[in-house]
Short mmCIF file of C-alpha atoms and ligand atoms in Angstrom, two decimals:
data_model
loop_
_atom_site.label_atom_id
_atom_site.label_comp_id
_atom_site.label_asym_id
_atom_site.label_seq_id
_atom_site.Cartn_x
_atom_site.Cartn_y
_atom_site.Cartn_z
CA MET A 1 19.69 -12.75 -8.00
CA PRO A 2 18.03 -10.48 -5.42
CA TRP A 3 19.60 -7.26 -4.14
CA ASN A 4 20.52 -8.82 -0.80
CA ASP A 5 20.55 -12.57 -1.22
CA LYS A 6 21.88 -13.11 2.29
CA PHE A 7 18.62 -11.94 3.82
CA GLU A 8 16.20 -12.34 0.94
CA CYS A 9 17.12 -16.00 0.37
CA MET A 10 18.09 -17.01 3.91
CA PRO A 11 16.88 -20.47 4.93
CA VAL A 12 13.66 -19.95 6.88
CA GLU A 13 14.95 -21.51 10.08
CA GLU A 14 17.95 -19.22 10.15
CA LEU A 15 15.79 -16.23 9.28
CA ASN A 16 13.42 -17.04 12.14
CA LYS A 17 16.36 -17.25 14.55
CA PHE A 18 17.53 -13.85 13.39
CA GLN A 19 14.01 -12.46 13.84
CA LEU A 20 13.77 -13.85 17.36
CA LYS A 21 17.03 -12.21 18.34
CA LYS A 22 15.94 -8.87 16.88
CA LEU A 23 12.49 -9.15 18.43
CA LYS A 24 13.97 -9.58 21.91
CA GLU A 25 16.29 -6.63 21.30
CA THR A 26 13.40 -4.48 20.16
CA VAL A 27 11.30 -5.34 23.22
CA ALA A 28 14.23 -4.52 25.50
CA TRP A 29 14.90 -1.30 23.56
CA VAL A 30 11.35 0.09 23.87
CA CYS A 31 10.89 -1.17 27.41
CA GLU A 32 13.87 0.89 28.45
CA ARG A 33 13.15 4.01 26.44
CA VAL A 34 9.45 4.46 25.70
CA PRO A 35 7.21 4.99 28.75
CA PHE A 36 4.13 4.03 26.72
CA TYR A 37 5.54 0.56 26.01
CA LYS A 38 7.18 0.25 29.39
CA GLN A 39 3.82 0.62 31.12
CA LYS A 40 2.02 -1.69 28.72
CA LEU A 41 4.65 -4.40 29.03
CA LYS A 42 4.74 -4.08 32.80
CA LYS A 43 0.97 -4.45 33.00
CA LEU A 44 1.15 -7.61 30.90
CA GLY A 45 4.13 -8.88 32.89
CA VAL A 46 6.16 -9.29 29.72
CA THR A 47 9.89 -8.65 29.35
CA ALA A 48 12.36 -9.43 26.59
CA ASP A 49 13.09 -12.68 28.44
CA SER A 50 9.45 -13.79 28.14
CA ILE A 51 10.00 -14.02 24.38
CA LYS A 52 11.34 -17.52 23.83
CA THR A 53 9.88 -18.21 20.38
CA LEU A 54 8.48 -16.06 17.60
CA ALA A 55 4.98 -17.21 18.56
CA ASP A 56 5.54 -15.47 21.90
CA ALA A 57 5.10 -12.22 19.98
CA SER A 58 1.41 -12.79 20.73
CA LYS A 59 2.18 -11.87 24.35
CA LEU A 60 3.14 -8.36 23.30
CA PRO A 61 0.68 -5.47 23.36
CA PHE A 62 -0.88 -4.16 20.16
CA THR A 63 -0.26 -0.64 18.92
CA VAL A 64 -2.96 1.26 17.00
CA LYS A 65 -3.00 4.50 15.05
CA ASN A 66 -4.64 6.32 17.95
CA ASP A 67 -1.68 5.48 20.18
CA LEU A 68 0.48 7.41 17.72
CA ARG A 69 -1.96 10.31 17.69
CA ASP A 70 -2.19 10.35 21.49
CA ASN A 71 1.57 10.47 21.71
CA TYR A 72 2.00 13.12 19.03
CA PRO A 73 4.56 14.32 18.21
CA PHE A 74 7.42 12.46 19.90
CA GLY A 75 5.89 10.46 22.75
CA LEU A 76 6.82 7.14 21.15
CA CYS A 77 10.29 8.23 20.19
CA ALA A 78 12.92 5.92 21.67
CA VAL A 79 15.94 8.14 21.12
CA PRO A 80 16.85 11.71 22.12
CA LEU A 81 15.71 14.19 19.49
CA LYS A 82 19.27 15.08 18.62
CA GLU A 83 19.63 11.52 17.25
CA VAL A 84 16.65 12.05 14.95
CA MET A 85 17.81 12.86 11.44
CA ARG A 86 14.42 13.21 9.83
CA VAL A 87 10.72 13.32 10.64
CA HIS A 88 7.99 12.27 8.22
CA ALA A 89 4.26 12.40 8.86
CA SER A 90 1.28 10.57 7.42
CA SER A 91 -1.23 12.42 5.30
CA GLY A 92 -3.48 12.74 8.36
CA THR A 93 -6.60 13.64 6.44
CA THR A 94 -8.49 13.88 9.69
CA GLY A 95 -7.16 15.41 12.88
CA LYS A 96 -3.52 15.46 13.76
CA PRO A 97 -1.04 13.63 11.57
CA ILE A 98 1.10 10.88 12.97
CA THR A 99 4.82 11.41 12.94
CA GLY A 100 7.63 9.08 12.00
CA PRO A 101 11.09 9.95 13.32
CA TYR A 102 14.21 8.27 11.87
CA THR A 103 17.77 7.89 13.11
CA ILE A 104 20.59 7.59 10.61
CA GLU A 105 20.37 3.78 10.94
CA ASP A 106 16.62 3.90 10.27
CA LEU A 107 17.21 5.89 7.10
CA GLU A 108 19.84 3.42 5.94
CA GLN A 109 17.61 0.42 6.61
CA TRP A 110 14.76 2.11 4.80
CA ALA A 111 16.91 2.75 1.72
CA GLU A 112 18.03 -0.90 1.83
CA CYS A 113 14.44 -2.17 2.00
CA MET A 114 13.45 0.08 -0.91
CA ALA A 115 16.51 -0.98 -2.91
CA ARG A 116 15.38 -4.61 -2.57
CA ASN A 117 11.91 -3.57 -3.74
CA LEU A 118 13.16 -1.67 -6.79
CA TRP A 119 15.77 -4.28 -7.70
CA SER A 120 13.09 -6.94 -7.57
CA ALA A 121 11.01 -4.82 -9.96
CA GLY A 122 13.92 -4.91 -12.40
CA VAL A 123 15.22 -1.40 -11.79
CA ARG A 124 18.99 -1.09 -12.32
CA LYS A 125 21.81 1.42 -12.49
CA GLY A 126 21.41 3.10 -15.86
CA ASP A 127 17.67 3.42 -15.47
CA ILE A 128 16.10 6.86 -15.51
CA ALA A 129 13.55 6.85 -12.72
CA GLN A 130 10.82 9.47 -12.64
CA ASN A 131 9.53 9.70 -9.10
CA ALA A 132 5.95 10.99 -9.13
CA TYR A 133 5.21 10.18 -5.50
CA GLY A 134 4.72 13.31 -3.44
CA TYR A 135 7.93 14.65 -1.92
CA GLY A 136 7.65 16.14 1.53
CA LEU A 137 6.19 14.81 4.73
CA PHE A 138 4.68 11.85 2.85
CA THR A 139 7.05 8.89 2.98
CA GLY A 140 6.49 7.94 -0.67
CA GLY A 141 8.67 10.57 -2.35
CA LEU A 142 11.86 10.30 -0.32
CA GLY A 143 11.39 6.58 0.31
CA PHE A 144 11.57 5.75 -3.39
CA HIS A 145 14.20 8.41 -3.96
CA GLN A 146 16.65 6.90 -1.45
CA GLY A 147 16.10 3.36 -2.70
CA ALA A 148 16.76 4.46 -6.27
CA ASN A 149 19.87 6.35 -5.13
CA LEU A 150 21.23 3.21 -3.53
CA LEU A 151 20.78 1.30 -6.79
CA GLY A 152 22.60 4.10 -8.54
CA CYS A 153 19.96 5.00 -11.05
CA THR A 154 19.21 8.49 -12.29
CA VAL A 155 16.35 10.00 -10.32
CA ILE A 156 14.04 12.69 -11.63
CA PRO A 157 12.25 14.03 -8.57
CA THR A 158 9.12 15.36 -10.27
CA SER A 159 6.92 14.73 -7.19
CA SER A 160 3.20 14.34 -7.90
CA GLY A 161 1.04 16.70 -9.93
CA LEU A 162 1.65 18.93 -12.98
CA THR A 163 0.74 15.98 -15.11
CA GLU A 164 1.37 17.58 -18.46
CA ARG A 165 4.93 18.32 -17.38
CA GLN A 166 5.32 14.74 -16.16
CA VAL A 167 4.51 13.49 -19.63
CA MET A 168 6.77 16.02 -21.31
CA LEU A 169 9.71 15.11 -19.08
CA MET A 170 9.05 11.45 -19.56
CA LYS A 171 9.37 11.90 -23.28
CA ASP A 172 12.22 14.40 -23.31
CA LEU A 173 14.41 12.72 -20.68
CA GLY A 174 13.76 9.18 -21.80
CA THR A 175 12.32 7.97 -18.50
CA THR A 176 12.55 4.18 -18.22
CA VAL A 177 10.94 3.72 -14.80
CA LEU A 178 7.96 5.41 -13.19
CA PHE A 179 7.21 5.54 -9.46
CA SER A 180 3.71 6.67 -8.51
CA THR A 181 0.43 5.56 -7.04
CA PRO A 182 -1.47 3.27 -9.44
CA SER A 183 -4.26 5.82 -9.75
CA TYR A 184 -1.78 8.56 -10.67
CA ALA A 185 -0.21 6.27 -13.27
CA LEU A 186 -3.61 6.14 -14.95
CA THR A 187 -3.92 9.91 -14.78
CA ILE A 188 -0.52 10.22 -16.46
CA ALA A 189 -1.55 7.71 -19.14
CA GLU A 190 -4.68 9.70 -19.90
CA GLN A 191 -2.73 12.92 -20.11
CA ALA A 192 -0.33 11.32 -22.59
CA GLU A 193 -3.26 10.13 -24.68
CA ALA A 194 -4.65 13.67 -24.69
CA MET A 195 -1.24 14.96 -25.81
CA LYS A 196 -1.20 12.31 -28.56
CA ILE A 197 1.92 10.76 -27.11
CA ASP A 198 2.09 7.02 -27.53
CA PHE A 199 3.48 5.50 -24.37
CA LYS A 200 4.37 2.34 -26.16
CA LYS A 201 6.88 4.27 -28.26
CA LEU A 202 8.59 5.73 -25.19
CA PRO A 203 11.47 3.97 -23.38
CA LEU A 204 9.31 3.56 -20.26
CA ARG A 205 9.61 -0.08 -19.25
CA VAL A 206 8.43 -0.57 -15.70
CA GLY A 207 6.44 1.14 -12.98
CA VAL A 208 6.64 0.60 -9.24
CA PHE A 209 3.26 1.40 -7.79
CA GLY A 210 1.81 1.39 -4.30
CA ALA A 211 0.47 3.42 -1.37
CA GLU A 212 -3.14 2.51 -2.15
CA PRO A 213 -5.13 -0.64 -2.87
CA TRP A 214 -5.38 -1.68 -6.50
CA THR A 215 -6.72 -4.88 -7.96
CA VAL A 216 -5.02 -7.33 -10.31
CA ALA A 217 -7.49 -6.13 -12.96
CA MET A 218 -6.24 -2.57 -12.43
CA ARG A 219 -2.64 -3.74 -12.70
CA LYS A 220 -3.40 -5.36 -16.07
CA GLU A 221 -5.17 -2.23 -17.25
CA ILE A 222 -2.11 -0.12 -16.31
CA GLU A 223 0.28 -2.58 -17.93
CA GLU A 224 -1.66 -2.50 -21.16
CA ARG A 225 -2.31 1.18 -21.22
CA LEU A 226 1.27 2.19 -20.51
CA GLY A 227 2.91 -0.76 -22.23
CA ILE A 228 4.98 -1.54 -19.13
CA LYS A 229 5.38 -4.07 -16.35
CA ALA A 230 3.56 -2.84 -13.24
CA MET A 231 5.29 -3.88 -10.04
CA GLU A 232 4.26 -3.19 -6.49
CA ALA A 233 5.43 -1.58 -3.26
CA PHE A 234 3.72 -1.76 0.11
CA GLY A 235 4.39 0.10 3.32
CA LEU A 236 3.06 2.51 5.88
CA THR A 237 4.32 5.54 7.74
CA GLU A 238 4.05 3.82 11.11
CA LEU A 239 6.58 1.20 10.01
CA GLY A 240 8.81 3.68 8.24
CA GLY A 241 7.07 4.07 4.86
CA PRO A 242 7.29 2.06 1.64
CA GLY A 243 9.68 -0.90 1.71
CA THR A 244 7.76 -3.22 4.03
CA ALA A 245 6.80 -5.60 1.24
CA PHE A 246 7.24 -5.87 -2.53
CA ASP A 247 6.36 -8.18 -5.34
CA CYS A 248 8.75 -10.15 -7.51
CA GLU A 249 8.83 -11.42 -11.07
CA ALA A 250 6.17 -14.02 -10.16
CA GLN A 251 3.74 -11.11 -9.51
CA ASP A 252 1.89 -13.37 -7.15
CA GLY A 253 1.92 -11.88 -3.68
CA LEU A 254 4.35 -9.55 -1.93
CA HIS A 255 7.50 -10.64 -0.09
CA ILE A 256 7.77 -9.07 3.34
CA ASN A 257 11.21 -7.82 4.37
CA GLU A 258 11.12 -10.27 7.25
CA ASP A 259 14.50 -9.45 8.72
CA HIS A 260 13.05 -6.00 9.38
CA PHE A 261 9.39 -6.76 10.02
CA LEU A 262 7.70 -9.58 11.85
CA ALA A 263 4.32 -10.22 10.25
CA GLU A 264 1.28 -11.78 11.86
CA VAL A 265 -2.32 -11.99 10.74
CA VAL A 266 -4.98 -11.70 13.41
CA ASP A 267 -8.72 -12.01 13.50
CA PRO A 268 -9.78 -8.33 13.49
CA ALA A 269 -12.69 -9.07 15.82
CA THR A 270 -11.05 -11.23 18.49
CA LEU A 271 -7.44 -10.14 17.84
CA GLU A 272 -6.39 -13.78 18.12
CA PRO A 273 -3.45 -14.71 15.85
CA LEU A 274 -4.56 -16.75 12.84
CA PRO A 275 -2.59 -19.62 11.32
CA ILE A 276 -0.59 -18.88 8.20
CA GLY A 277 -2.89 -18.99 5.20
CA GLU A 278 -5.94 -17.54 6.89
CA GLN A 279 -7.23 -14.14 5.98
CA GLY A 280 -7.30 -11.38 8.56
CA GLU A 281 -5.68 -8.13 9.63
CA LEU A 282 -1.98 -7.70 9.04
CA VAL A 283 -0.04 -6.90 12.22
CA LEU A 284 3.58 -5.80 11.97
CA THR A 285 6.39 -5.49 14.49
CA SER A 286 9.54 -3.67 13.47
CA LEU A 287 12.69 -5.63 14.27
CA GLN A 288 15.50 -3.18 13.70
CA ARG A 289 14.08 0.31 13.90
CA ARG A 290 15.64 2.64 16.41
CA ALA A 291 13.79 5.96 16.65
CA MET A 292 10.26 4.62 16.66
CA PRO A 293 10.00 0.84 16.86
CA MET A 294 6.48 -0.55 16.71
CA LEU A 295 5.21 -3.54 18.62
CA ARG A 296 2.37 -5.37 16.88
CA TYR A 297 1.07 -2.45 14.87
CA ARG A 298 -2.47 -3.12 13.65
CA THR A 299 -2.38 -2.04 10.02
CA LYS A 300 -6.12 -2.56 9.34
CA ASP A 301 -5.00 -4.01 6.01
CA ILE A 302 -6.68 -7.30 5.15
CA THR A 303 -4.55 -10.08 3.71
CA LYS A 304 -3.22 -13.59 4.26
CA LEU A 305 0.33 -14.82 4.67
CA ARG A 306 1.89 -17.59 2.60
CA ARG A 307 5.07 -19.44 3.43
CA GLU A 308 6.01 -21.07 0.15
CA LYS A 309 8.83 -21.61 -2.26
CA CYS A 310 8.76 -18.75 -4.72
CA SER A 311 10.04 -19.11 -8.27
CA CYS A 312 12.19 -16.00 -7.71
CA GLY A 313 14.29 -17.82 -5.10
CA ARG A 314 13.41 -15.54 -2.19
CA THR A 315 12.51 -17.26 1.06
CA LEU A 316 10.83 -14.18 2.53
CA ILE A 317 7.24 -14.87 3.51
CA LYS A 318 4.60 -13.58 1.13
CA MET A 319 1.38 -11.74 1.75
CA ASN A 320 -1.47 -11.58 -0.68
CA LYS A 321 -2.10 -8.35 -2.48
CA ILE A 322 -4.04 -6.13 -0.10
CA THR A 323 -7.66 -6.08 -1.17
CA GLY A 324 -8.71 -3.41 1.26
CA ARG A 325 -8.64 -2.08 4.77
CA SER A 326 -11.04 -3.25 7.42
CA ASP A 327 -12.16 0.35 7.85
CA ASP A 328 -12.96 0.62 4.11
CA MET A 329 -15.30 -2.33 4.22
CA LEU A 330 -18.91 -1.43 3.48
CA ILE A 331 -21.84 -3.47 4.65
CA ILE A 332 -24.52 -3.22 2.03
CA SER A 333 -27.76 -4.95 3.00
CA GLY A 334 -25.83 -7.29 5.23
CA VAL A 335 -23.20 -8.18 2.65
CA ASN A 336 -19.56 -7.19 3.20
CA VAL A 337 -18.30 -5.24 0.24
CA PHE A 338 -14.77 -4.06 -0.37
CA PRO A 339 -14.39 -1.23 -2.88
CA SER A 340 -11.72 -3.33 -4.59
CA GLN A 341 -14.28 -6.03 -5.43
CA ILE A 342 -16.37 -3.44 -7.23
CA GLU A 343 -13.24 -2.15 -8.98
CA SER A 344 -12.37 -5.51 -10.37
CA LEU A 345 -15.94 -6.14 -11.59
CA LEU A 346 -16.10 -2.74 -13.25
CA LEU A 347 -12.91 -3.51 -15.12
CA ASP A 348 -14.63 -6.55 -16.64
CA ILE A 349 -16.95 -4.21 -18.50
CA GLU A 350 -15.45 -3.07 -21.76
CA GLU A 351 -17.59 0.06 -22.15
CA VAL A 352 -16.24 1.81 -19.06
CA GLU A 353 -13.06 3.60 -18.03
CA PRO A 354 -11.22 2.58 -14.83
CA GLN A 355 -12.48 5.79 -13.18
CA TYR A 356 -15.14 5.34 -10.56
CA MET A 357 -16.56 6.59 -7.30
CA LEU A 358 -18.67 4.77 -4.73
CA ILE A 359 -21.31 6.62 -2.76
CA VAL A 360 -23.01 5.05 0.23
CA ARG A 361 -26.31 6.48 1.42
CA LYS A 362 -29.14 5.51 3.71
CA LYS A 363 -32.36 4.71 1.87
CA GLY A 364 -34.93 4.15 4.60
CA TYR A 365 -33.39 1.54 6.85
CA LEU A 366 -31.20 0.14 4.13
CA ASP A 367 -27.81 1.11 2.85
CA GLN A 368 -27.64 2.02 -0.76
CA LEU A 369 -24.49 1.80 -2.83
CA ILE A 370 -24.26 4.06 -5.83
CA VAL A 371 -21.54 3.22 -8.31
CA LYS A 372 -20.55 6.13 -10.50
CA VAL A 373 -18.33 5.10 -13.35
CA GLU A 374 -17.17 6.88 -16.45
CA ALA A 375 -18.18 5.53 -19.83
CA LYS A 376 -15.70 5.17 -22.65
CA LYS A 377 -16.23 7.90 -25.21
CA GLU A 378 -17.76 5.62 -27.87
CA ALA A 379 -20.18 4.02 -25.43
CA TYR A 380 -21.25 7.39 -24.09
CA GLU A 381 -21.79 8.84 -27.52
CA ALA A 382 -23.84 5.83 -28.66
CA GLY A 383 -26.88 7.44 -27.00
CA PRO A 384 -29.18 7.06 -24.00
CA GLN A 385 -30.36 3.54 -24.79
CA LYS A 386 -26.81 2.22 -24.99
CA ARG A 387 -25.96 3.99 -21.73
CA LYS A 388 -28.95 2.42 -20.01
CA ASP A 389 -27.90 -1.00 -21.35
CA VAL A 390 -24.39 -0.58 -19.97
CA GLU A 391 -25.78 0.46 -16.57
CA ASN A 392 -27.99 -2.61 -16.47
CA LYS A 393 -25.14 -4.81 -17.52
CA ILE A 394 -23.04 -3.55 -14.59
CA VAL A 395 -25.90 -3.94 -12.10
CA LYS A 396 -26.41 -7.54 -13.26
CA HIS A 397 -22.71 -8.37 -13.21
CA ILE A 398 -22.26 -7.09 -9.65
CA LYS A 399 -25.46 -8.81 -8.49
CA SER A 400 -24.47 -12.13 -10.01
CA ILE A 401 -20.98 -12.19 -8.49
CA MET A 402 -21.46 -10.43 -5.16
CA GLY A 403 -25.15 -10.81 -4.50
CA VAL A 404 -25.71 -7.13 -3.85
CA THR A 405 -27.91 -4.76 -5.75
CA VAL A 406 -26.25 -1.46 -6.50
CA ASP A 407 -27.36 1.60 -8.39
CA VAL A 408 -25.14 2.40 -11.33
CA ASN A 409 -24.66 5.82 -12.75
CA LEU A 410 -22.77 5.92 -16.02
CA LEU A 411 -20.94 9.20 -16.32
CA GLU A 412 -19.67 11.25 -19.19
CA PRO A 413 -15.97 10.61 -19.83
CA LYS A 414 -13.52 12.80 -17.85
CA LEU A 415 -16.13 13.89 -15.32
CA LEU A 416 -14.48 12.60 -12.17
CA THR A 417 -11.56 14.38 -10.58
CA ARG A 418 -8.31 12.63 -11.42
CA SER A 419 -6.04 11.36 -8.68
CA GLU A 420 -2.52 12.72 -8.22
CA GLY A 421 -1.76 10.62 -5.16
CA LYS A 422 -3.95 8.32 -3.15
CA ALA A 423 -7.31 8.13 -4.89
CA LYS A 424 -10.40 8.80 -2.80
CA ARG A 425 -13.02 6.49 -4.19
CA VAL A 426 -15.61 6.15 -1.45
CA ILE A 427 -17.94 8.82 -0.12
CA ASP A 428 -19.97 7.65 2.82
CA GLU A 429 -22.97 9.93 3.21
CA ARG A 430 -24.64 7.90 5.94
CA PRO A 431 -25.32 9.83 9.11
CA LYS A 432 -22.67 9.15 11.74
CA ASN A 433 -24.01 8.00 15.07
P1 ADP B 501 -2.05 7.30 5.50
O1 ADP B 501 -2.28 6.31 6.61
O2 ADP B 501 -2.11 8.71 5.92
O3 ADP B 501 -2.81 6.99 4.26
P2 ADP B 501 0.38 5.93 4.68
O4 ADP B 501 1.10 6.35 3.48
O5 ADP B 501 1.15 5.55 5.84
O6 ADP B 501 -0.53 7.13 5.07
O7 ADP B 501 -0.63 4.77 4.27
C1 ADP B 501 -0.35 3.42 4.48
C2 ADP B 501 -1.51 2.60 3.98
O8 ADP B 501 -1.59 2.68 2.57
C3 ADP B 501 -1.36 1.13 4.26
O9 ADP B 501 -1.74 0.78 5.57
C4 ADP B 501 -2.30 0.55 3.22
O10 ADP B 501 -3.64 0.63 3.63
C5 ADP B 501 -2.10 1.46 2.04
N1 ADP B 501 -1.13 0.87 1.09
C6 ADP B 501 0.16 1.14 0.95
N2 ADP B 501 0.70 0.40 -0.04
C7 ADP B 501 -0.28 -0.38 -0.52
C8 ADP B 501 -0.37 -1.39 -1.54
N3 ADP B 501 0.65 -1.73 -2.28
N4 ADP B 501 -1.57 -1.99 -1.70
C9 ADP B 501 -2.63 -1.66 -0.95
N5 ADP B 501 -2.63 -0.72 -0.01
C10 ADP B 501 -1.47 -0.09 0.21
ZN1 ZN B 502 9.17 -14.22 -5.26
#
């Protein structure tokens, strides 16, 4: 039974009706309160009354990250600041961050969406949940915290970092559930190995991982290494943080909290909506948010939607695991390459660790992709010939599956910096023009 079977298992027709009602309300809400949307809607000649079916969402304007930057900090806020109970911000690695204001209702909805996510992952009252997502402006920490609170489990707010202490607490407090990015889960696993602590002997049972792309191969690696079930969370600051979509016991795609988010997939080049089942850019419209509703937010995340009967009983539409963002896509000698494709091929090779870095350079007129990956200790210590053989094996494997020639650099174990949050795995050294 899901956390909220009324909405998670609602017959699709009824759910769509509910979405339509909420979509019209949202359009009316922003049209009245947010000058940015008011002008855009006026220009397009669209009002809440123009929305007669869900497909009419395609009449609405898109919103992109730059719109949030341009309207920093509160230009897109639809309520007076005194109604805002909290403000989060995205990591904003470049330039100004984008802000996410929440009313009390927004915070409640967010906790509800996260509770569904955690419940679906098998988290229950009585669980001891160690939350190693960063607390602070980042939505991960408090997002998981509130969801876990709603379920009534014990939360240990370790935040990210201080990995040795994470492992110690995990052991001493009997942590049963871990929340973190997938890359940080691996860092924690390595630290435990270094401390000679066998994860499989600890009560840890399940992890809920998200905030960055990770492949199915990586999920299996984490499940084996930590001896747990690795479940998933998906979300973004612009739509209120984690809680947008989550996987279920079928571990085959993520259910979108459709009563809160209307999902579309569009062709990233033409921006035309694509039929369900076709791959493209995920576009999300919030349906119940108050402080900062989003119309057709272009996530840049590449996926496809699936409307199908799921063995878990949920009727919520599913999206495929995100394999990458359109802005992460590399074009190497004319071939489109997602870092995640390289990740999953590297994980096929038994002599390497799941720790890698991709470097893109210009070599004459061509792009060159350098794959740096750590060797397992035994492989590394087997000498230069063995290392060369492993490098060649990886080059061949990538060439045979993807058709691109890469340079592989096998590294000494533990050479790469370990991730404590979102892993940075691509360095693009090509000159910007
Ligand atoms: P920032 O944009 O600063 O990185 P966010 O935390 O808002 O901050 O990042 C949201 C993005 O993180 C999503 O658009 C997506 O690219 C990525 N993301 C979040 N969860 C997942 C997931 N489960 N799988 C793949 N990517 C994810
Ligand atoms: Zn399901």
